[in-house]
Short mmCIF file of C-alpha atoms and ligand atoms in Angstrom, two decimals:
data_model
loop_
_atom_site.label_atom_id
_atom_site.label_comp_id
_atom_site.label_asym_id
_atom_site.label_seq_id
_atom_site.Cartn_x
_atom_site.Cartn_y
_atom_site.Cartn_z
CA UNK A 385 61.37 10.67 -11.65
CA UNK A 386 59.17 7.84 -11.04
CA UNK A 387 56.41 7.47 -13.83
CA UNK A 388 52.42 6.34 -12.42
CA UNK A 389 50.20 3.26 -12.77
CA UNK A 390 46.73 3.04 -13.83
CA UNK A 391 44.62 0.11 -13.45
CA UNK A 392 41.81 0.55 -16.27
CA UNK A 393 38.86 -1.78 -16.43
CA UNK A 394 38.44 -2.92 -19.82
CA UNK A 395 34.85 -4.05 -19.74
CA UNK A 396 33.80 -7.80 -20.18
CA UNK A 397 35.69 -8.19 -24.16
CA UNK A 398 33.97 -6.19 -26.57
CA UNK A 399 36.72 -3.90 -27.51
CA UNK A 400 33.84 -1.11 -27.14
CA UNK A 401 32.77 -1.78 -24.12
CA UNK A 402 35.57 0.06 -22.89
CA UNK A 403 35.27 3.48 -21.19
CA UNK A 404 36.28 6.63 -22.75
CA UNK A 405 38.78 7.10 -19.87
CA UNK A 406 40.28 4.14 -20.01
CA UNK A 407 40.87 3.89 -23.64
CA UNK A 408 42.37 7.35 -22.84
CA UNK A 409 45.08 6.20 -20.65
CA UNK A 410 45.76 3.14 -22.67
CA UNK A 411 46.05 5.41 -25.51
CA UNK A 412 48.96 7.82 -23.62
CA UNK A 413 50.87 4.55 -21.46
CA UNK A 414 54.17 3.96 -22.45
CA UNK A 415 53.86 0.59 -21.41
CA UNK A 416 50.67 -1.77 -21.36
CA UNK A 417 50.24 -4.94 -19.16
CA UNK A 418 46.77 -6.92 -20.30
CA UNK A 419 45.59 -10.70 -19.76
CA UNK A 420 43.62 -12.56 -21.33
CA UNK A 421 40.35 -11.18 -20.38
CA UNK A 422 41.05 -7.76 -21.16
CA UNK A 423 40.30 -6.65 -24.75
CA UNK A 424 43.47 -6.34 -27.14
CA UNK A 425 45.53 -3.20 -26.59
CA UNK A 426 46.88 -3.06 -30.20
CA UNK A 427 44.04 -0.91 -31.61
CA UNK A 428 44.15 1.61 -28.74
CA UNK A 429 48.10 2.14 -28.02
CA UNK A 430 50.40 4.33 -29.41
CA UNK A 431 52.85 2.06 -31.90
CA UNK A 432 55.51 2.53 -29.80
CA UNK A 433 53.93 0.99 -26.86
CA UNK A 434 55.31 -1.79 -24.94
CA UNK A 435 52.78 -4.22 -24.93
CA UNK A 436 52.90 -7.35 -22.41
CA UNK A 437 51.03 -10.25 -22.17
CA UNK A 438 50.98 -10.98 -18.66
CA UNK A 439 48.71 -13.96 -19.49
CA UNK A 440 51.23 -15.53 -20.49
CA UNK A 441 53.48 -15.30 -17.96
CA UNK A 442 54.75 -18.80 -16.77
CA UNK A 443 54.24 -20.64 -12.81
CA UNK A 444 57.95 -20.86 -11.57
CA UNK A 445 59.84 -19.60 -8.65
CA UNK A 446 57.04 -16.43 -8.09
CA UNK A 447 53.61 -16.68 -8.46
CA UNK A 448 52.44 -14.56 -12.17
CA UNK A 449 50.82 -12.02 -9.77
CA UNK A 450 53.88 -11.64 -7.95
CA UNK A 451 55.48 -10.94 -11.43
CA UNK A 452 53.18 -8.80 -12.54
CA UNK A 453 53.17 -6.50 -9.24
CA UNK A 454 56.81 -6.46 -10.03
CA UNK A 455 56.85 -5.48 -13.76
CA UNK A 456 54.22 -2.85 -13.06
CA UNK A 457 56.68 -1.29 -10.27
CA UNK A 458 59.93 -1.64 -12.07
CA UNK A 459 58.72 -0.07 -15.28
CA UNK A 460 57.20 3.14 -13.14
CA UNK A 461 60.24 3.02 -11.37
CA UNK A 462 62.02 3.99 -14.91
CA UNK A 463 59.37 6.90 -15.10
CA UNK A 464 56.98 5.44 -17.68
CA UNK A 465 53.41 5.62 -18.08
CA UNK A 466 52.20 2.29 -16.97
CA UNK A 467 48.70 0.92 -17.86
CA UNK A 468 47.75 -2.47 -15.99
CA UNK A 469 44.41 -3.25 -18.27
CA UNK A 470 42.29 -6.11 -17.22
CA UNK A 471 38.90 -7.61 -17.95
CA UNK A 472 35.84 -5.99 -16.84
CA UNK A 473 36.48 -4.13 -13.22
CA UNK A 474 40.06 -3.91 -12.05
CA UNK A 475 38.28 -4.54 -8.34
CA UNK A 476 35.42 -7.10 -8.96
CA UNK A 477 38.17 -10.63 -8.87
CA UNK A 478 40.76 -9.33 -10.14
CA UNK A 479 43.26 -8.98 -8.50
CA UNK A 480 43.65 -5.07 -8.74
CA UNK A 481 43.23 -4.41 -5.09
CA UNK A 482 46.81 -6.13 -4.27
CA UNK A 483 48.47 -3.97 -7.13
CA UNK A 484 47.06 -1.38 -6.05
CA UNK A 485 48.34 -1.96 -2.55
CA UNK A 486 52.07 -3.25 -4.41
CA UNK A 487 52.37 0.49 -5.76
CA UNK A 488 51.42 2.14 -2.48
CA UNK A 489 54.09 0.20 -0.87
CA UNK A 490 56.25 0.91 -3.31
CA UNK A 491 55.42 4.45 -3.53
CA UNK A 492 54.08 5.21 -6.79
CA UNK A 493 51.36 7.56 -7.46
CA UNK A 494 48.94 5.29 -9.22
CA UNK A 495 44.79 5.73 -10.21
CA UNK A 496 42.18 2.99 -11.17
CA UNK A 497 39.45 3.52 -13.97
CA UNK A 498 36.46 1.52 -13.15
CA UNK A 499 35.41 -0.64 -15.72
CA UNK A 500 32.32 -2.68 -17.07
CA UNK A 501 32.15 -5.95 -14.67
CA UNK A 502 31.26 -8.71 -16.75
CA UNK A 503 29.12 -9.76 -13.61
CA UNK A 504 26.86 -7.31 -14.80
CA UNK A 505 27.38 -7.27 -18.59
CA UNK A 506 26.80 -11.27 -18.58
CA UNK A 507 22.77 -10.74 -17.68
CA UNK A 508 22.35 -7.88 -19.67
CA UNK A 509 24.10 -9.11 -22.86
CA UNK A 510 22.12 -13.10 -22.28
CA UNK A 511 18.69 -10.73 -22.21
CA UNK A 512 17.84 -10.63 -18.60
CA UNK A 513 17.70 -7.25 -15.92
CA UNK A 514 20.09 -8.10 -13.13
CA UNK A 515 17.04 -6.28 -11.30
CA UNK A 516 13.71 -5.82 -12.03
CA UNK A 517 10.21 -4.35 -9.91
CA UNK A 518 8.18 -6.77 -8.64
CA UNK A 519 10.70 -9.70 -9.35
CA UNK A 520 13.78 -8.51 -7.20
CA UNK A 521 15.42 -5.93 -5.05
CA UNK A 522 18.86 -6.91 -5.26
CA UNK A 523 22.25 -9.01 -6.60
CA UNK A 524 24.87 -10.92 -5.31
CA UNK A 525 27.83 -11.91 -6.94
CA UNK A 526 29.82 -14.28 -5.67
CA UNK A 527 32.89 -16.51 -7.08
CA UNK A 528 32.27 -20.17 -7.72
CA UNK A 529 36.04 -20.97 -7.95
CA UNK A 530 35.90 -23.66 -5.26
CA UNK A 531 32.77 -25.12 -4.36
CA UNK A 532 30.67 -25.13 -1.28
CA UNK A 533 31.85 -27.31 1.68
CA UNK A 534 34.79 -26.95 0.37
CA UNK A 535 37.60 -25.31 3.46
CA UNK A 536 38.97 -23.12 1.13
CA UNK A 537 35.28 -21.49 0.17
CA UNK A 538 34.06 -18.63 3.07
CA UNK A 539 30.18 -18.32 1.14
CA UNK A 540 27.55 -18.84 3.07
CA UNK A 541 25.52 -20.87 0.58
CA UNK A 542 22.59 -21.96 2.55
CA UNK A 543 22.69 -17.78 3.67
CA UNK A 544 22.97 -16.95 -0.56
CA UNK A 545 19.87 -19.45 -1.17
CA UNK A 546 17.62 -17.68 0.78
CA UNK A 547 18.70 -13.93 0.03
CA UNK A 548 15.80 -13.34 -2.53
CA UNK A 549 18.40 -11.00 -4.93
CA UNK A 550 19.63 -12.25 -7.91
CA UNK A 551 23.02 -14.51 -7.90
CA UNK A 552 25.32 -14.22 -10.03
CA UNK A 553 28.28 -16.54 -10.23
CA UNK A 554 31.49 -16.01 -11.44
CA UNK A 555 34.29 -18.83 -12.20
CA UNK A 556 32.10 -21.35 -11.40
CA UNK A 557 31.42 -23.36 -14.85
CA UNK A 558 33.87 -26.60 -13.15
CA UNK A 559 32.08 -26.14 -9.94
CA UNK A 560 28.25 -25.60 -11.11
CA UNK A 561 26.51 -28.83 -10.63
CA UNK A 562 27.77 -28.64 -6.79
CA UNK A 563 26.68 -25.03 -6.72
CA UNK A 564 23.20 -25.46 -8.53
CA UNK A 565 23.09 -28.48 -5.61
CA UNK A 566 23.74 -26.56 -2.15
CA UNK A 567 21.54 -24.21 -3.30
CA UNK A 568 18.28 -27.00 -3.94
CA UNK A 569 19.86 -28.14 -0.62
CA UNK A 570 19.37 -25.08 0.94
CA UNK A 571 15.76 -25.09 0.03
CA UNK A 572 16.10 -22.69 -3.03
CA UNK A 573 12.84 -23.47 -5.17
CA UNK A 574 13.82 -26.08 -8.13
CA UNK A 575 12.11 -24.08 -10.64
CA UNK A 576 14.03 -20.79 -10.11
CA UNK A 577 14.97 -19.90 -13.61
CA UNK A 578 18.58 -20.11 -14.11
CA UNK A 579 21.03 -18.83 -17.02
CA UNK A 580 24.66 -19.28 -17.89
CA UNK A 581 26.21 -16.54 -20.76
CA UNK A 582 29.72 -18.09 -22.34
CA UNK A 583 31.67 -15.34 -23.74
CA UNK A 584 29.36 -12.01 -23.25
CA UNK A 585 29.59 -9.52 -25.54
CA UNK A 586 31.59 -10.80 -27.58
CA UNK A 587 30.31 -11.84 -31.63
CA UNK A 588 30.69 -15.60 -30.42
CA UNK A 589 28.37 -15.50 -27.31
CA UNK A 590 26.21 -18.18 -25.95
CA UNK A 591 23.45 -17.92 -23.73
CA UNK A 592 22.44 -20.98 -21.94
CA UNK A 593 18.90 -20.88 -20.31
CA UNK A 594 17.40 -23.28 -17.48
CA UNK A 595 16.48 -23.94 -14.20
CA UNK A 596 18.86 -24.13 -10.99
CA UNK A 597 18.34 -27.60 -11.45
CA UNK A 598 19.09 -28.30 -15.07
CA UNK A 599 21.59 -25.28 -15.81
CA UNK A 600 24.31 -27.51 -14.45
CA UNK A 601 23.67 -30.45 -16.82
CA UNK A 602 22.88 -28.17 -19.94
CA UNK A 603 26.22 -26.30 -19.83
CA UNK A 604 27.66 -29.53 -19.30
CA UNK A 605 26.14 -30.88 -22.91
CA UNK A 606 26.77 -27.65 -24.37
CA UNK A 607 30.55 -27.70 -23.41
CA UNK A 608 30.33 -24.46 -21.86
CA UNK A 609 33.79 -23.00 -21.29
CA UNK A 610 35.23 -20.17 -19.17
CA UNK A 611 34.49 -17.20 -19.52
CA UNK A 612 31.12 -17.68 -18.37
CA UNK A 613 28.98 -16.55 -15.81
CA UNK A 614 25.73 -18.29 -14.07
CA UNK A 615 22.88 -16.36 -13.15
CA UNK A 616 20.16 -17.72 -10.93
CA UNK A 617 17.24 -15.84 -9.69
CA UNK A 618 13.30 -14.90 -11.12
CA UNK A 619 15.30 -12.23 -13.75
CA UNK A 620 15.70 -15.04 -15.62
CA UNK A 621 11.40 -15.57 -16.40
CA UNK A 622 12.19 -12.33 -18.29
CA UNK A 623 13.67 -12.73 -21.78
CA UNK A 624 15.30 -9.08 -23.70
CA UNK A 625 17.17 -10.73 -25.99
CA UNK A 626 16.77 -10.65 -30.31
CA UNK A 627 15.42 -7.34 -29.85
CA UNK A 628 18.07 -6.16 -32.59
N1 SAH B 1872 37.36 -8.43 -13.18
C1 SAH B 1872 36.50 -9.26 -14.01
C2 SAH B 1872 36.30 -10.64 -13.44
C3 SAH B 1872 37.54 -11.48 -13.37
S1 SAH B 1872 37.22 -13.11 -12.80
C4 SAH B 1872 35.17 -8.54 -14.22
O1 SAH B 1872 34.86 -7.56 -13.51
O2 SAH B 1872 34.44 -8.92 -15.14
C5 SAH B 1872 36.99 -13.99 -14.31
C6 SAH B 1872 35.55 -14.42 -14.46
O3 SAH B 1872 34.76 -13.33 -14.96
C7 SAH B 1872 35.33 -15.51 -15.47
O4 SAH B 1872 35.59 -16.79 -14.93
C8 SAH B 1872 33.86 -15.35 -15.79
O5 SAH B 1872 33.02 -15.88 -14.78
C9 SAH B 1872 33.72 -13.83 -15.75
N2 SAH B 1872 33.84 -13.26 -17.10
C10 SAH B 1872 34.81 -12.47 -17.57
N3 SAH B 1872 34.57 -12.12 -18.85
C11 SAH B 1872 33.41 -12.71 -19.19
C12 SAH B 1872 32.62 -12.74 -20.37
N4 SAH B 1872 32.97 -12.07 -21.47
N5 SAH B 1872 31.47 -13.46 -20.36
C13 SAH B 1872 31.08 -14.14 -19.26
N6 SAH B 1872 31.78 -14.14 -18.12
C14 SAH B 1872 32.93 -13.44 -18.08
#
């Protein structure tokens, strides 16, 4: 009898930020398949859980996604109780959509569990409203992980200048300084407060604060690393943080 999958959102690290549900399922799966953004199974499996690191899974013949469809599949296949955690939301750039759609192909019964997006978690955890009355009426979150111009990239960045809602940009710490620069391009004001949080939520976070047109160069002297995510918008005049 062929076992199910369930994609759980993890949240953006905190092992807290979890939700009930999905520490739930992790806590019944048989088998566990988590990356590196996801928080560490260990504490919420049973001990007799198979635990895989799909992080760490190597480039070779297949692409790691195409491995990881696979393992998910084959251990269902063998009736277990498979649990594909990943960082934040299974369906905000991760990559859950085409495992979802590798089970339905395959034909096992599978479910997601919607998880914190760290899209979201990044402004809230750095101090700032992703909206707020009077300042804005809307998000958007994009991915940064090839920068404008660029043929890969199908953003409208000129369009994402002038949309008035907050941006928030994932994967983009490599590509920032030509971000920060369409959008000046573009005519975005120069003094739009800007802010990038490395690491949200987690003990070791760093919040970042700016402009659109310094945010670039201060992440750059601050080393900033991935995980971290950029947002850009008049949120940022606000500041919630150190209320603890
Ligand atoms: N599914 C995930 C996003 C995966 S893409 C989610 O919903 O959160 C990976 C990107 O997410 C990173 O490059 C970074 O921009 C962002 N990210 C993930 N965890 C983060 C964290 N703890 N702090 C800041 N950004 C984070």
């Amino acid at each position: 009898m062929a076992g199910r999958v369930v994609l759980v959102g993890g949240g953006p690290g905190d092992q807290d930020l979890i939700t009930v549900r999905g520490a739930a399922e992790v806590a019944k799966a048989d088998v566990v398949l988590y990356d590196r953004l996801a928080p560490n199974p260990i504490e919420l499996a049973r001990p007799d859980c198979e635990l895989i690191d799909v992080g760490k899974i190597p480039r070779g013949e297949f692409t790691p996604q195409e491995q990881i469809n696979a393992l998910l599949i084959q251990r269902a296949l063998t009736g277990k109780h498979v649990v594909r955690l990943k960082g934040g939301d299974p369906y905000v750039f991760g990559r859950g959509g085409e495992e979802a759609l590798a089970c339905m192909e395959a034909g096992i019964p599978f479910d997601v569990v919607p998880g914190i997006t760290s899209a979201l978690a990044s402004a809230a955890t750095g101090g700032v409203p992703v909206t707020h009355r009077g300042l804005t009426q809307g998000f958007t979150v994009v991915s940064g992980h090839v920068p404008p111009g660029d043929p890969r990239s199908d953003l409208d960045w000129a369009a994402l200048a002038r949309t008035g809602t907050t941006l928030v940009i994932l994967m983009g710490v490599l590509n920032l300084p030509h971000i920060c620069h369409a959008l000046l391009e573009a005519g975005m004001d120069a003094d739009t407060p800007a802010l990038t949080v490395e690491r949200a939520s987690h003990p070791d976070q760093r919040v970042l604060r700016g402009t659109v047109s310094t945010i670039a160069e201060a992440c750059a002297d601050a080393n900033v690393q991935p995980p971290a995510t950029t947002v850009i918008g008049r949120v940022g005049e606000l500041d919630l943080s150190g209320q603890s």
